[in-house]
Short mmCIF file of C-alpha atoms in Angstrom, two decimals:
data_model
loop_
_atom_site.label_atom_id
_atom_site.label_comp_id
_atom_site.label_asym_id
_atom_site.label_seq_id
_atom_site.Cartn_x
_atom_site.Cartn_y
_atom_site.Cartn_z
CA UNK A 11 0.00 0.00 0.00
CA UNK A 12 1.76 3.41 -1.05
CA UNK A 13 1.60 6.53 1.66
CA UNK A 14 -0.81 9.10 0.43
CA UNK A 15 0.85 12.30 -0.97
CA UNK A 16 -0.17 14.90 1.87
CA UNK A 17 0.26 11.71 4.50
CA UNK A 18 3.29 11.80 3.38
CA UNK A 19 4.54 15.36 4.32
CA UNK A 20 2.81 15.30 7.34
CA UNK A 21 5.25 12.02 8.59
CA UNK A 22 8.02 14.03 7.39
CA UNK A 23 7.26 17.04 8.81
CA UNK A 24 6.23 15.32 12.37
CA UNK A 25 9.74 13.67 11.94
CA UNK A 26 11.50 16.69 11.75
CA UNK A 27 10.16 17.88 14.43
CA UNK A 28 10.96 15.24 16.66
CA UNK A 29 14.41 14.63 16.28
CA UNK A 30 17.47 13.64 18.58
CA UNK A 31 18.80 16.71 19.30
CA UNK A 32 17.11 20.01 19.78
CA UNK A 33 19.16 21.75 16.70
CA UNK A 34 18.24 19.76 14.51
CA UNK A 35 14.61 19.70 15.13
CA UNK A 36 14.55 23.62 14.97
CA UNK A 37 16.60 23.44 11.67
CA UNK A 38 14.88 20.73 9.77
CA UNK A 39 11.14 22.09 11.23
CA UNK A 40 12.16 25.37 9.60
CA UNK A 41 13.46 23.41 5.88
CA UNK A 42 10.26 20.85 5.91
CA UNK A 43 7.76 24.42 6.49
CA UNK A 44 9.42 26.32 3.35
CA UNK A 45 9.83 23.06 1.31
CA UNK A 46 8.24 19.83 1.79
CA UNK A 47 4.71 21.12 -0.25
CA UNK A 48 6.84 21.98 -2.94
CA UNK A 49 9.43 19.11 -3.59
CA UNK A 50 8.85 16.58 -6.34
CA UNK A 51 9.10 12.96 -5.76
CA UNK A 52 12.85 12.77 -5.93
CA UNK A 53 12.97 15.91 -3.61
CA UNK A 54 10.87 14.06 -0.83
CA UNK A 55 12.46 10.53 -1.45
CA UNK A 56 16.13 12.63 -0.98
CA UNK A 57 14.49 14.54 2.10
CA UNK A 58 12.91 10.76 3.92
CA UNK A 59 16.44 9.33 3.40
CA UNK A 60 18.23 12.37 5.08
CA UNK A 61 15.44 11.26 8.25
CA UNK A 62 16.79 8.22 8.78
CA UNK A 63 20.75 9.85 9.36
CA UNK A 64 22.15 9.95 12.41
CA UNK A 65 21.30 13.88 14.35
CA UNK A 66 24.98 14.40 15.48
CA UNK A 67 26.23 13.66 11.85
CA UNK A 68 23.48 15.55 10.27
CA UNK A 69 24.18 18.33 12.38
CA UNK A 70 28.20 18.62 11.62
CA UNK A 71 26.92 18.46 7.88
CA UNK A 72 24.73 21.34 8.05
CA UNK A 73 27.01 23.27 10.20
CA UNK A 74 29.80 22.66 7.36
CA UNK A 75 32.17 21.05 10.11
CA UNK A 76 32.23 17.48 8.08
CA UNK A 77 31.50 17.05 4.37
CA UNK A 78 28.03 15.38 4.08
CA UNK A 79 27.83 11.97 1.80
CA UNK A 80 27.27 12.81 -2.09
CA UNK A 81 23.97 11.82 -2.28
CA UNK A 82 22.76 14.12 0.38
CA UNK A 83 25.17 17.00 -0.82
CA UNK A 84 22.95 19.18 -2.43
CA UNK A 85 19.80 19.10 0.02
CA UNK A 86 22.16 19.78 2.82
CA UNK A 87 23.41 22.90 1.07
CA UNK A 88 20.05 24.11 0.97
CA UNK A 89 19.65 23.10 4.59
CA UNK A 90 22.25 24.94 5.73
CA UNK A 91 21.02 27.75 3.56
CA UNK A 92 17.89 27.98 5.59
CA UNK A 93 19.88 27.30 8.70
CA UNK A 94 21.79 30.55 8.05
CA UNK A 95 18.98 32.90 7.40
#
């Protein structure tokens, strides 16, 4: 049985939210708000696989002090992007 579309961005969102580490839930709540309705299918598929990393790494990726793996590269960017403003 496939997830429902808006289903689906509310699980993401809620995960966001609820991370490990109080950071990261204020960073990725703020990302999922501006960009989760607006993502294609790749997009979200990209953004569900970045849920299931680890908070302390995802957190030294966004924060530029390690170099995040190459299939996240580009999302992080844009995470950290949001991060800074």
């Amino acid at each position: 049985m496939t997830e429902p579309h808006e289903t689906r961005i509310k699980r993401m969102k809620m995960r966001s939210m609820r991370r490990g580490i109080k950071e990261m839930d204020l960073i990725l709540t703020a990302y999922a708000d501006r960009n989760l309705s607006s993502m294609d299918e790749d997009g979200l598929n990209t953004y569900d696989a970045l849920l299931h990393e680890n908070d302390q790494d995802l957190y030294q990726w966004v924060t530029g002090q390690a170099s995040p793996p190459e299939r996240l590269a580009d999302m992080i960017a844009d995470i950290a992007q949001t991060f800074q403003k």
